[in-house]
């Protein structure tokens, strides 16, 4: 409901004065400040966009109405009712025969009421009067209008009496109706009580609490809370504790929004119904857009309602922006830092290279090379604050390197035993601990100096992930499953069971979804909360190589994975078929990483010795620039 209410929403009949048809309608038609060319007597009235109405529209709106021919939303005749002629729109009329007014369909009536509500919210009350009068519709039931005005004016006793008139309009079993009226009464009295308190009328407020609210025998817990507000020393304290806007149009409008939910829409429309419908339509179009990869402002002012939402593939990271060739052997892993400013790549050539991402051009340049990983680097994990980086090697590697990214110095080189295999690592959210393990049965928790804090015996680890609770570690093992391990109470439980080996997995930011690369099967999406397989993504070629997939894009709406057929595959999270297949690599793509801060940037690492940086189309002609701007705008 608008902040300022007129003395009554327009009913069915009018209240607006109508002058001679010709000149006044000519003014109404000139909504853009120019006189309508069709406003002369006897000519059809032009719409605001300059188009003439169709013959059927002119017939249905141009003539008078036969008695009783007005359609009313809830079966109650509009003011003026049977026997009254509808307002005549059209030319001067001359001797033209009156034609029977076409009866509006239910959907037409609904649209007219929605438009009327929106116009009323803009303060165009005379326009609303005219619209309701001509259409024979009614914006809301007269009892609802009266109730609305009494609430907005703070006339609580009158508003309470209005409930008796509204009771028969709630078409539900008697017992349910009584419960609804009690709830509505409770909301009214609660507002009345709070306003008394704010005005310093403590005795009156106490009277409402004891003699009006308590006898309702409804929501006694809330009544106890309300009684506590009697102790508030001043109005600001009351508003803060009650989380209430204070006496006035804001809190009363919010109260009306709550009260409306108990009434049928035929009696009182839900607040801002047209805007909500339009917002839902925009959100649905965005959700159905396969390439939507930017944040959409829910404010309708930020979108165009005149065209459908569409994003071009050219705005999506499907195009090679840069090829990094500094590694001199197979590149096994790549991972962007959490802040998106750096990329780490690990290679069979025994090095980790740290690349700096230019925030403006999105080009990468070599920042540091970390050397000495004798077995090569097959896995990398950034610490939560991006200050440290842990690098692991392949199956026969028993060592783990912890690097200080800022200085490029090796802080810890950890090896518990030459028999170990440390191939995976995951950081605890506190940034002070990490877990590591491998397929030979090692599963350790360590501090930043490599000291062993805890260990779990007999778990052959393939891949690891720490959940945000700081306690649970997920580990895929050689039994084709992912189990949750709690290092505090030493409990474990089964979470995911596959039929084939889980080569790697990653978890969404919210901890709800797990993305698995399954040997010979490809990419699977699991819901960890419900412990169900959600989707199997098609297209990717996966044998027994370890391939790392990832979530990415805005709101992690997309999934990307490397493949043994030398391609990078991208899916929308909800669609099993790929929306993009990226070519360019000449051997297996081992790993992909989506920049967590730049949704249009992705990296891929391949056995061909290169790292490719993917982004939007680099060259866009003028037409595409306009289309891109439009797409970004909507």
Coordinates of C-alpha atoms in Angstrom, one line a residue:
X1 CA 0.0 0.0 0.0
X2 CA 1.3 3.5 -0.8
X3 CA 2.6 5.6 2.0
X4 CA -0.1 8.3 1.5
X5 CA -3.6 7.1 0.9
X6 CA -6.4 9.1 -0.7
X7 CA -9.6 9.3 1.2
X8 CA -10.8 6.0 -0.3
X9 CA -9.7 3.8 -3.2
X10 CA -11.8 4.2 -6.3
X11 CA -14.8 2.0 -6.4
X12 CA -16.7 0.9 -9.4
X13 CA -18.4 4.1 -10.3
X14 CA -16.4 7.0 -10.4
X15 CA -16.4 10.2 -8.5
X16 CA -14.4 11.8 -11.3
X17 CA -16.1 14.5 -13.3
X18 CA -16.3 14.0 -17.0
X19 CA -16.4 16.9 -19.4
X20 CA -17.4 17.0 -23.1
X21 CA -16.0 13.9 -24.9
X22 CA -14.1 15.5 -27.8
X23 CA -11.7 18.1 -26.3
X24 CA -11.0 16.3 -23.0
X25 CA -10.3 12.9 -24.6
X26 CA -8.0 14.7 -27.0
X27 CA -6.0 15.8 -23.9
X28 CA -6.1 12.3 -22.4
X29 CA -4.7 10.8 -25.6
X30 CA -1.8 13.2 -25.7
X31 CA 0.3 11.4 -23.1
X32 CA 3.6 12.4 -24.6
X33 CA 2.7 16.1 -24.6
X34 CA 1.6 16.3 -28.2
X35 CA -2.1 16.6 -29.3
X36 CA -3.6 13.4 -30.6
X37 CA -4.4 13.6 -34.3
X38 CA -7.4 11.3 -33.7
X39 CA -9.1 13.5 -31.1
X40 CA -11.5 15.3 -33.4
X41 CA -15.2 14.4 -33.0
X42 CA -16.2 11.3 -34.9
X43 CA -12.7 9.9 -35.2
X44 CA -11.3 7.0 -33.2
X45 CA -9.1 7.9 -30.2
X46 CA -5.4 7.2 -30.7
X47 CA -3.4 5.4 -28.1
X48 CA -0.4 7.0 -26.4
X49 CA 1.9 5.2 -28.9
X50 CA 0.1 6.8 -31.8
X51 CA -1.5 3.5 -32.9
X52 CA -5.3 3.5 -33.6
X53 CA -7.3 1.0 -31.6
X54 CA -8.4 -2.1 -33.5
X55 CA -12.0 -2.3 -34.8
X56 CA -12.9 -4.8 -32.1
X57 CA -11.3 -2.7 -29.3
X58 CA -13.1 0.4 -30.7
X59 CA -16.4 -1.4 -30.7
X60 CA -16.0 -2.8 -27.2
X61 CA -14.9 0.5 -25.7
X62 CA -16.4 3.1 -27.9
X63 CA -20.1 2.7 -27.4
X64 CA -22.4 2.9 -24.4
X65 CA -23.5 -0.1 -22.4
X66 CA -26.8 -1.8 -22.2
X67 CA -28.3 -1.8 -18.7
X68 CA -26.8 -4.4 -16.4
X69 CA -24.1 -5.1 -18.9
X70 CA -21.2 -4.1 -16.6
X71 CA -19.0 -6.9 -15.5
X72 CA -18.0 -6.9 -11.9
X73 CA -15.1 -8.9 -10.4
X74 CA -16.9 -10.5 -7.5
X75 CA -20.5 -10.4 -8.8
X76 CA -21.5 -7.2 -7.0
X77 CA -22.5 -4.5 -9.5
X78 CA -20.2 -1.5 -9.7
X79 CA -21.4 1.8 -8.4
X80 CA -23.9 3.0 -10.8
X81 CA -24.9 -0.6 -11.4
X82 CA -27.8 -1.9 -13.6
X83 CA -29.6 0.9 -15.4
X84 CA -26.7 3.3 -15.5
X85 CA -24.9 3.9 -18.8
X86 CA -21.2 3.4 -18.9
X87 CA -19.1 6.4 -19.7
X88 CA -19.0 7.0 -23.5
X89 CA -15.6 7.1 -25.0
X90 CA -15.0 7.8 -28.7
X91 CA -15.9 10.6 -31.0
X92 CA -18.6 13.2 -30.6
X93 CA -21.1 10.4 -31.1
X94 CA -23.4 12.1 -33.5
X95 CA -26.2 9.6 -34.3
X96 CA -24.1 6.5 -34.2
X97 CA -26.0 3.5 -32.7
X98 CA -24.9 2.4 -29.2
X99 CA -23.4 -1.1 -29.3
X100 CA -23.6 -3.6 -26.4
X101 CA -20.5 -3.5 -24.3
X102 CA -18.5 -6.6 -24.5
X103 CA -18.3 -8.6 -21.3
X104 CA -14.8 -8.7 -19.9
X105 CA -13.2 -12.0 -19.2
X106 CA -11.9 -12.8 -15.7
X107 CA -8.3 -12.4 -16.9
X108 CA -9.1 -9.0 -18.4
X109 CA -10.7 -7.9 -15.2
X110 CA -7.7 -9.0 -13.2
X111 CA -5.3 -7.1 -15.5
X112 CA -7.5 -3.9 -15.2
X113 CA -7.4 -4.2 -11.4
X114 CA -3.7 -4.7 -11.4
X115 CA -3.2 -1.7 -13.6
X116 CA -5.6 0.3 -11.4
X117 CA -3.7 -0.7 -8.3
X118 CA -0.4 0.4 -9.9
X119 CA -1.7 3.7 -11.1
X120 CA -3.2 4.3 -7.7
X121 CA 0.2 3.8 -6.1
X122 CA 1.6 6.4 -8.5
X123 CA -1.1 8.9 -7.3
X124 CA -3.0 8.9 -10.6
X125 CA -6.4 8.6 -8.8
X126 CA -8.5 10.3 -11.4
X127 CA -7.2 8.0 -14.1
X128 CA -8.0 5.1 -11.9
X129 CA -11.6 6.4 -11.4
X130 CA -12.0 6.7 -15.1
X131 CA -10.6 3.2 -15.8
X132 CA -12.8 1.6 -13.2
X133 CA -15.9 3.5 -14.4
X134 CA -15.4 2.7 -18.1
X135 CA -14.5 -1.0 -17.5
X136 CA -17.2 -1.6 -14.9
X137 CA -14.6 -3.2 -12.6
X138 CA -13.9 -2.5 -9.0
X139 CA -10.4 -2.2 -7.6
X140 CA -11.4 -3.7 -4.3
X141 CA -14.5 -4.4 -2.2
X142 CA -16.0 -1.3 -0.5
X143 CA -15.6 -3.0 2.9
X144 CA -11.9 -3.5 2.1
X145 CA -11.6 0.2 1.1
X146 CA -13.2 1.3 4.3
X147 CA -11.0 -1.1 6.3
X148 CA -7.8 0.2 4.5
X149 CA -8.7 3.8 5.3
X150 CA -9.4 3.2 9.0
X151 CA -6.1 1.3 9.4
X152 CA -4.1 4.0 7.6
X153 CA -5.7 6.7 9.7
X154 CA -5.2 4.8 13.0
X155 CA -8.9 4.5 13.8
X156 CA -8.4 1.1 15.5
X157 CA -11.9 0.7 16.9
X158 CA -13.5 1.3 13.5
X159 CA -11.0 -1.0 11.8
X160 CA -11.9 -3.7 14.3
X161 CA -15.6 -3.2 13.5
X162 CA -14.8 -3.5 9.8
X163 CA -13.7 -7.1 10.4
X164 CA -17.3 -8.0 11.0
X165 CA -18.1 -6.8 7.4
X166 CA -15.1 -8.6 6.0
X167 CA -15.9 -11.9 7.7
X168 CA -18.6 -13.1 5.2
X169 CA -16.3 -12.3 2.3
X170 CA -13.7 -14.9 3.5
X171 CA -15.0 -18.1 1.8
X172 CA -13.8 -20.7 4.2
X173 CA -15.3 -23.0 6.8
X174 CA -16.7 -21.1 9.8
X175 CA -14.1 -22.3 12.2
X176 CA -11.3 -21.3 9.9
X177 CA -12.9 -17.9 9.3
X178 CA -13.1 -17.3 13.1
X179 CA -9.4 -18.1 13.4
X180 CA -8.5 -15.7 10.6
X181 CA -10.5 -12.9 12.1
X182 CA -8.7 -13.5 15.5
X183 CA -5.3 -13.3 13.8
X184 CA -6.3 -10.0 12.0
X185 CA -7.6 -8.6 15.2
X186 CA -4.4 -9.5 17.0
X187 CA -2.3 -7.6 14.4
X188 CA -4.6 -4.5 14.7
X189 CA -4.4 -4.5 18.5
X190 CA -0.6 -5.1 18.5
X191 CA -0.2 -1.9 16.3
X192 CA -2.6 0.0 18.6
X193 CA -0.7 -1.1 21.7
X194 CA 2.7 -0.1 20.2
X195 CA 1.4 3.3 19.1
X196 CA 0.1 4.0 22.6
X197 CA 3.5 3.1 24.1
X198 CA 5.3 5.3 21.6
X199 CA 3.0 8.2 22.6
X200 CA 3.7 7.6 26.2
X201 CA 0.2 6.5 27.0
X202 CA 1.3 3.6 29.2
X203 CA -2.1 3.1 31.0
X204 CA -4.0 2.9 27.7
X205 CA -1.4 0.5 26.3
X206 CA -1.7 -1.7 29.5
X207 CA -5.5 -1.6 29.0
X208 CA -5.1 -2.9 25.4
X209 CA -2.7 -5.6 26.6
X210 CA -4.9 -6.9 29.5
X211 CA -8.4 -6.4 28.2
X212 CA -8.1 -6.8 24.5
X213 CA -5.1 -8.8 23.5
X214 CA -4.9 -11.3 26.3
X215 CA -8.6 -12.4 26.1
X216 CA -8.0 -13.4 22.4
X217 CA -6.0 -16.4 23.8
X218 CA -3.8 -16.2 20.7
X219 CA 0.0 -16.3 20.5
X220 CA 0.6 -16.0 24.2
X221 CA 4.4 -16.0 23.6
X222 CA 4.1 -12.9 21.6
X223 CA 2.0 -11.3 24.3
X224 CA 4.8 -11.9 26.8
X225 CA 7.2 -10.2 24.5
X226 CA 4.8 -7.3 24.0
X227 CA 4.5 -6.9 27.8
X228 CA 8.2 -6.5 28.0
X229 CA 8.1 -3.4 25.9
X230 CA 6.4 -1.6 28.8
X231 CA 9.8 -1.3 30.3
X232 CA 11.2 0.7 27.4
X233 CA 12.4 4.1 28.6
X234 CA 11.9 6.1 25.4
X235 CA 10.4 5.8 21.9
X236 CA 13.8 5.0 20.2
X237 CA 14.3 2.1 22.6
X238 CA 10.8 0.8 21.8
X239 CA 11.3 0.9 18.0
X240 CA 14.7 -0.8 18.3
X241 CA 13.5 -3.7 20.5
X242 CA 10.2 -4.2 18.7
X243 CA 12.0 -3.9 15.3
X244 CA 9.2 -1.5 14.4
X245 CA 9.1 1.6 12.2
X246 CA 7.1 3.6 14.7
X247 CA 3.7 5.3 14.5
X248 CA 2.9 6.4 11.0
X249 CA 2.3 5.4 7.4
X250 CA 5.3 3.1 7.1
X251 CA 4.3 0.8 9.9
X252 CA 0.6 0.9 9.0
X253 CA 1.3 0.1 5.4
X254 CA 3.4 -2.9 6.5
X255 CA 0.5 -3.9 8.8
X256 CA -1.9 -3.7 5.8
X257 CA 0.3 -5.9 3.8
X258 CA 0.1 -8.6 6.6
X259 CA -3.6 -8.2 7.0
X260 CA -4.2 -8.6 3.2
X261 CA -2.7 -12.1 3.3
X262 CA -5.8 -13.2 5.2
X263 CA -8.3 -11.8 2.6
X264 CA -9.1 -13.2 -0.8
X265 CA -7.6 -11.2 -3.7
X266 CA -11.2 -10.5 -5.0
X267 CA -11.7 -8.5 -1.8
X268 CA -8.3 -6.8 -1.5
X269 CA -5.4 -7.1 -3.9
X270 CA -2.0 -8.2 -2.6
X271 CA 0.3 -5.2 -2.3
X272 CA 2.3 -4.2 -5.4
X273 CA 0.9 -7.2 -7.3
X274 CA 1.8 -6.0 -10.8
X275 CA 5.4 -5.2 -9.8
X276 CA 5.8 -8.6 -8.2
X277 CA 4.5 -10.3 -11.3
X278 CA 6.8 -8.4 -13.5
X279 CA 9.8 -9.1 -11.2
X280 CA 8.9 -12.8 -11.2
X281 CA 8.8 -12.8 -15.1
X282 CA 12.2 -11.1 -15.2
X283 CA 13.7 -13.6 -12.8
X284 CA 12.3 -16.5 -14.7
X285 CA 13.7 -15.3 -18.0
X286 CA 17.1 -14.9 -16.3
X287 CA 16.9 -18.4 -14.8
X288 CA 16.1 -19.9 -18.2
X289 CA 18.9 -18.0 -19.9
X290 CA 21.7 -20.5 -20.4
X291 CA 24.4 -17.9 -20.7
X292 CA 23.4 -15.5 -18.0
X293 CA 26.6 -14.9 -16.1
X294 CA 26.1 -11.4 -14.5
X295 CA 24.3 -10.3 -11.4
X296 CA 20.8 -9.2 -12.1
X297 CA 19.5 -6.3 -10.0
X298 CA 16.0 -7.2 -8.7
X299 CA 15.0 -3.6 -9.0
X300 CA 12.7 -3.3 -12.0
X301 CA 14.2 0.1 -12.8
X302 CA 17.4 -1.7 -13.9
X303 CA 15.7 -3.8 -16.6
X304 CA 13.8 -3.1 -19.7
X305 CA 10.3 -4.6 -19.7
X306 CA 9.9 -3.9 -23.4
X307 CA 12.2 -6.8 -24.6
X308 CA 12.9 -10.3 -23.4
X309 CA 16.1 -11.0 -21.4
X310 CA 18.8 -12.7 -23.5
X311 CA 22.5 -13.1 -23.1
X312 CA 24.8 -13.8 -26.0
X313 CA 27.3 -16.6 -26.1
X314 CA 29.9 -14.0 -27.0
X315 CA 29.8 -12.6 -23.5
X316 CA 30.6 -16.1 -22.1
X317 CA 34.1 -17.4 -21.4
X318 CA 34.2 -19.5 -24.6
X319 CA 37.1 -17.7 -26.3
X320 CA 40.8 -18.1 -25.8
X321 CA 42.2 -14.8 -24.4
X322 CA 45.7 -15.9 -23.6
X323 CA 47.9 -19.0 -23.9
X324 CA 50.5 -19.4 -21.1
X325 CA 53.4 -21.5 -22.4
X326 CA 56.0 -21.0 -19.6
X327 CA 55.7 -24.6 -18.4
X328 CA 57.9 -27.0 -20.3
X329 CA 56.0 -30.2 -19.6
X330 CA 52.5 -31.5 -18.9
X331 CA 50.4 -29.1 -16.8
X332 CA 48.5 -31.1 -14.2
X333 CA 46.6 -28.5 -12.2
X334 CA 45.5 -24.9 -12.1
X335 CA 43.7 -23.0 -9.4
X336 CA 42.7 -19.3 -9.0
X337 CA 43.2 -17.7 -5.6
X338 CA 40.1 -17.0 -3.5
X339 CA 40.4 -13.3 -4.2
X340 CA 40.7 -13.9 -7.9
X341 CA 43.9 -11.9 -8.3
X342 CA 46.3 -14.8 -8.9
X343 CA 46.4 -18.2 -10.7
X344 CA 48.7 -21.0 -9.6
X345 CA 49.6 -23.7 -12.1
X346 CA 51.4 -27.0 -11.3
X347 CA 53.3 -29.1 -13.8
X348 CA 55.2 -32.3 -14.4
X349 CA 58.2 -29.9 -14.9
X350 CA 58.6 -29.7 -11.1
X351 CA 57.4 -26.1 -10.8
X352 CA 54.5 -24.1 -9.6
X353 CA 54.0 -20.8 -11.4
X354 CA 52.1 -18.0 -9.7
X355 CA 50.4 -15.6 -12.2
X356 CA 49.1 -12.1 -11.5
X357 CA 45.7 -11.2 -12.9
X358 CA 45.5 -7.7 -14.2
X359 CA 42.1 -6.3 -12.8
X360 CA 41.5 -4.1 -15.9
X361 CA 42.7 -6.0 -18.9
X362 CA 42.3 -9.5 -17.3
X363 CA 45.6 -10.5 -18.8
X364 CA 48.0 -12.7 -16.8
X365 CA 51.7 -12.2 -16.2
X366 CA 54.2 -14.4 -14.5
X367 CA 54.7 -13.4 -10.9
X368 CA 56.8 -16.1 -9.2
X369 CA 58.1 -19.6 -10.1
X370 CA 58.3 -22.0 -7.1
X371 CA 60.8 -24.8 -7.9
X372 CA 62.0 -28.1 -6.5
X373 CA 59.0 -30.4 -6.6
X374 CA 60.9 -33.4 -7.8
X375 CA 57.9 -35.6 -8.7
X376 CA 55.9 -32.8 -10.3
X377 CA 52.9 -30.9 -9.0
X378 CA 49.5 -32.6 -9.4
X379 CA 47.4 -30.7 -6.8
X380 CA 47.4 -27.2 -5.3
X381 CA 45.4 -25.6 -2.5
X382 CA 45.3 -21.9 -1.6
X383 CA 44.9 -21.0 2.1
X384 CA 41.6 -19.1 2.9
X385 CA 43.5 -15.8 3.1
X386 CA 45.6 -16.6 0.0
X387 CA 48.9 -16.0 1.9
X388 CA 49.9 -19.6 1.6
X389 CA 49.8 -22.4 -1.0
X390 CA 50.2 -26.1 -0.5
X391 CA 51.5 -28.2 -3.4
X392 CA 51.2 -32.0 -3.7
X393 CA 52.7 -34.5 -6.1
X394 CA 51.5 -37.7 -7.8
X395 CA 51.0 -41.1 -6.2
X396 CA 54.7 -41.9 -5.6
X397 CA 55.3 -38.6 -3.9
X398 CA 55.7 -38.6 -0.1
X399 CA 56.4 -34.9 0.3
X400 CA 54.2 -31.8 0.6
X401 CA 55.3 -28.2 0.1
X402 CA 53.9 -25.2 2.0
X403 CA 54.8 -21.9 0.3
X404 CA 54.5 -18.3 1.4
X405 CA 53.0 -16.7 -1.7
X406 CA 53.9 -13.2 -0.7
X407 CA 57.7 -13.9 -0.3
X408 CA 58.0 -16.9 -2.5
X409 CA 59.8 -18.7 0.3
X410 CA 59.2 -22.3 1.3
X411 CA 57.8 -22.4 4.8
X412 CA 57.5 -26.1 5.3
X413 CA 58.5 -29.2 3.4
X414 CA 56.6 -32.0 5.1
X415 CA 57.2 -35.8 4.9
X416 CA 56.2 -38.2 7.6
X417 CA 57.6 -41.3 5.9
X418 CA 59.2 -42.2 2.6
X419 CA 56.4 -44.8 2.3
X420 CA 53.7 -42.2 2.3
X421 CA 51.7 -40.9 -0.6
X422 CA 50.5 -37.4 -0.2
X423 CA 48.5 -36.5 -3.3
X424 CA 45.7 -34.3 -2.0
X425 CA 45.3 -31.4 0.5
X426 CA 42.5 -29.2 1.9
X427 CA 42.6 -26.2 4.2
X428 CA 40.6 -25.9 7.4
X429 CA 38.5 -22.6 7.2
X430 CA 40.6 -21.2 10.1
X431 CA 43.7 -21.1 7.9
X432 CA 45.8 -22.6 10.7
X433 CA 45.5 -26.2 9.8
X434 CA 45.2 -28.5 6.7
X435 CA 44.5 -32.1 6.0
X436 CA 46.4 -34.2 3.6
X437 CA 46.4 -37.9 2.4
X438 CA 46.9 -40.4 -0.3
X439 CA 46.0 -43.8 -1.6
X440 CA 48.5 -45.7 0.6
X441 CA 46.4 -45.1 3.7
X442 CA 47.8 -41.8 5.0
X443 CA 45.3 -39.2 6.3
X444 CA 46.9 -36.5 8.4
X445 CA 45.9 -33.1 10.0
X446 CA 48.8 -30.7 10.3
X447 CA 49.7 -27.2 11.4
X448 CA 51.5 -24.6 9.2
X449 CA 54.9 -25.9 10.4
X450 CA 54.0 -29.5 9.2
X451 CA 53.5 -30.8 12.8
X452 CA 51.1 -33.8 12.9
X453 CA 48.0 -32.8 14.9
X454 CA 45.8 -35.9 14.2
X455 CA 45.8 -38.9 11.9
X456 CA 43.2 -41.3 10.7
X457 CA 44.4 -44.9 10.2
X458 CA 43.6 -47.0 7.2
X459 CA 41.8 -44.5 4.9
X460 CA 43.0 -44.6 1.3
X461 CA 42.4 -41.0 0.2
X462 CA 41.8 -39.9 -3.4
X463 CA 40.6 -36.4 -2.8
X464 CA 39.9 -34.1 0.2
X465 CA 37.7 -31.1 1.2
X466 CA 37.1 -29.3 4.5
X467 CA 33.5 -28.1 5.2
X468 CA 32.8 -24.7 6.6
X469 CA 31.9 -26.0 10.0
X470 CA 35.6 -26.4 10.7
X471 CA 35.2 -29.9 11.9
X472 CA 34.2 -32.2 9.0
X473 CA 36.5 -33.4 6.3
X474 CA 35.1 -35.1 3.2
X475 CA 37.3 -37.7 1.7
X476 CA 36.8 -39.8 -1.4
X477 CA 38.5 -43.2 -1.0
X478 CA 39.3 -46.4 -3.0
X479 CA 35.8 -47.8 -2.1
X480 CA 34.1 -45.5 -4.6
X481 CA 32.6 -43.4 -1.9
X482 CA 32.8 -40.0 -0.1
X483 CA 32.8 -40.2 3.7
X484 CA 32.7 -37.4 6.3
X485 CA 35.3 -37.5 9.0
X486 CA 35.1 -35.5 12.2
X487 CA 38.6 -35.1 13.7
X488 CA 37.2 -33.7 17.0
X489 CA 34.9 -36.6 18.1
X490 CA 36.6 -39.2 15.7
X491 CA 33.3 -40.2 14.0
X492 CA 32.8 -40.9 10.4
X493 CA 29.8 -41.5 8.1
X494 CA 29.0 -42.4 4.6
X495 CA 27.7 -39.6 2.4
X496 CA 28.1 -40.5 -1.3
X497 CA 28.3 -44.0 -2.8
X498 CA 29.2 -44.4 -6.5
X499 CA 29.6 -47.5 -8.6
X500 CA 33.0 -46.5 -10.1
X501 CA 36.1 -44.8 -8.7
X502 CA 35.8 -41.2 -7.7
X503 CA 38.9 -39.6 -9.2
X504 CA 38.3 -36.1 -7.8
X505 CA 35.6 -33.9 -6.4
X506 CA 34.9 -30.3 -5.4
X507 CA 32.2 -28.7 -3.2
X508 CA 30.0 -25.6 -3.9
X509 CA 30.5 -22.5 -1.8
X510 CA 27.4 -23.1 0.2
X511 CA 28.5 -26.7 1.0
X512 CA 25.3 -28.2 -0.4
X513 CA 26.5 -29.7 -3.8
X514 CA 29.4 -32.0 -4.7
X515 CA 30.8 -32.2 -8.2
X516 CA 32.5 -35.6 -8.9
X517 CA 34.7 -36.8 -11.7
X518 CA 33.9 -40.5 -11.9
X519 CA 36.1 -42.9 -13.8
X520 CA 34.6 -44.0 -17.1
X521 CA 31.4 -42.2 -16.2
X522 CA 32.2 -38.5 -16.4
X523 CA 30.8 -35.6 -14.2
X524 CA 28.2 -36.2 -11.5
X525 CA 26.4 -33.7 -9.3
X526 CA 25.3 -34.8 -5.8
X527 CA 23.2 -33.1 -3.2
X528 CA 25.1 -33.7 0.1
X529 CA 22.2 -32.7 2.3
X530 CA 19.7 -35.1 0.7
X531 CA 22.5 -37.5 -0.2
X532 CA 21.1 -38.1 -3.7
X533 CA 22.6 -38.0 -7.2
X534 CA 21.1 -34.9 -8.9
X535 CA 22.5 -35.0 -12.4
X536 CA 24.9 -36.8 -14.8
X537 CA 26.5 -34.4 -17.3
X538 CA 26.9 -35.6 -20.8
X539 CA 29.7 -35.2 -23.4
X540 CA 32.9 -35.4 -21.5
X541 CA 35.4 -38.2 -22.1
X542 CA 36.7 -39.6 -18.9
X543 CA 38.7 -42.8 -18.5
X544 CA 41.0 -43.4 -15.5
X545 CA 42.9 -40.1 -15.7
X546 CA 42.4 -37.7 -12.8
X547 CA 40.5 -34.8 -14.2
X548 CA 39.4 -31.9 -12.0
X549 CA 36.1 -30.1 -12.7
X550 CA 34.7 -26.9 -11.0
X551 CA 31.7 -24.8 -10.2
X552 CA 31.9 -21.3 -11.6
X553 CA 30.3 -18.2 -13.0
X554 CA 28.0 -15.8 -11.1
X555 CA 26.3 -17.6 -8.2
X556 CA 28.1 -20.8 -9.3
X557 CA 25.4 -21.4 -11.9
X558 CA 27.8 -23.3 -14.2
X559 CA 30.0 -26.3 -14.2
X560 CA 33.2 -26.8 -16.3
X561 CA 35.4 -29.9 -16.7
X562 CA 38.4 -31.0 -18.7
X563 CA 38.2 -34.1 -20.9
X564 CA 40.4 -36.7 -22.5
X565 CA 39.2 -35.6 -25.9
X566 CA 41.2 -32.4 -25.5
X567 CA 38.2 -30.2 -24.9
X568 CA 36.8 -28.1 -22.1
X569 CA 33.1 -28.7 -21.5
X570 CA 30.7 -26.2 -19.8
X571 CA 27.2 -27.0 -18.6
X572 CA 24.5 -24.9 -17.0
X573 CA 24.1 -26.5 -13.5
X574 CA 20.5 -27.6 -14.3
X575 CA 21.1 -29.0 -17.8
X576 CA 22.8 -32.3 -18.6
X577 CA 23.8 -31.3 -22.1
X578 CA 26.8 -29.0 -22.5
X579 CA 26.2 -25.4 -23.5
X580 CA 29.8 -25.0 -24.8
X581 CA 32.6 -27.2 -25.9
X582 CA 35.9 -25.3 -26.0
X583 CA 38.6 -26.5 -28.4
X584 CA 42.2 -25.4 -28.6
X585 CA 44.2 -27.8 -26.4
X586 CA 45.9 -30.7 -28.3
X587 CA 46.0 -33.3 -25.5
X588 CA 44.0 -34.2 -22.4
X589 CA 42.7 -31.3 -20.4
X590 CA 43.5 -32.2 -16.7
X591 CA 42.0 -29.3 -14.8
X592 CA 39.8 -26.3 -15.1
X593 CA 39.4 -23.4 -12.7
X594 CA 36.8 -20.6 -12.8
X595 CA 37.9 -17.2 -11.4
X596 CA 35.7 -16.8 -8.2
X597 CA 35.7 -13.0 -8.5
X598 CA 35.6 -12.5 -12.3
X599 CA 32.7 -14.7 -13.6
X600 CA 33.9 -14.2 -17.3
X601 CA 37.3 -15.8 -16.7
X602 CA 38.3 -19.4 -16.7
X603 CA 41.6 -21.3 -16.9
X604 CA 42.4 -24.8 -18.2
X605 CA 45.5 -26.9 -17.8
X606 CA 46.5 -29.6 -20.3
X607 CA 49.0 -32.3 -21.0
X608 CA 50.0 -30.2 -24.1
X609 CA 52.1 -28.1 -21.7
X610 CA 49.9 -25.0 -21.9
X611 CA 47.4 -23.1 -19.8
X612 CA 44.6 -21.4 -21.6
X613 CA 42.7 -18.4 -20.3
X614 CA 39.1 -18.2 -21.5
X615 CA 37.0 -15.1 -21.7
X616 CA 34.3 -13.3 -23.8
X617 CA 34.7 -12.8 -27.5
X618 CA 37.7 -10.4 -28.0
X619 CA 36.4 -8.7 -31.1
X620 CA 32.8 -7.5 -31.1
X621 CA 31.3 -5.4 -33.9
X622 CA 29.0 -2.4 -33.3
X623 CA 25.9 -4.5 -33.5
X624 CA 27.2 -6.9 -31.0
X625 CA 28.3 -4.1 -28.7
X626 CA 24.8 -2.8 -28.7
X627 CA 23.4 -6.3 -28.1
X628 CA 25.9 -6.9 -25.3
X629 CA 25.1 -3.6 -23.7
X630 CA 21.4 -4.4 -23.8
X631 CA 21.9 -7.9 -22.5
X632 CA 24.1 -6.6 -19.6
X633 CA 21.5 -4.0 -18.9
X634 CA 18.6 -6.5 -18.7

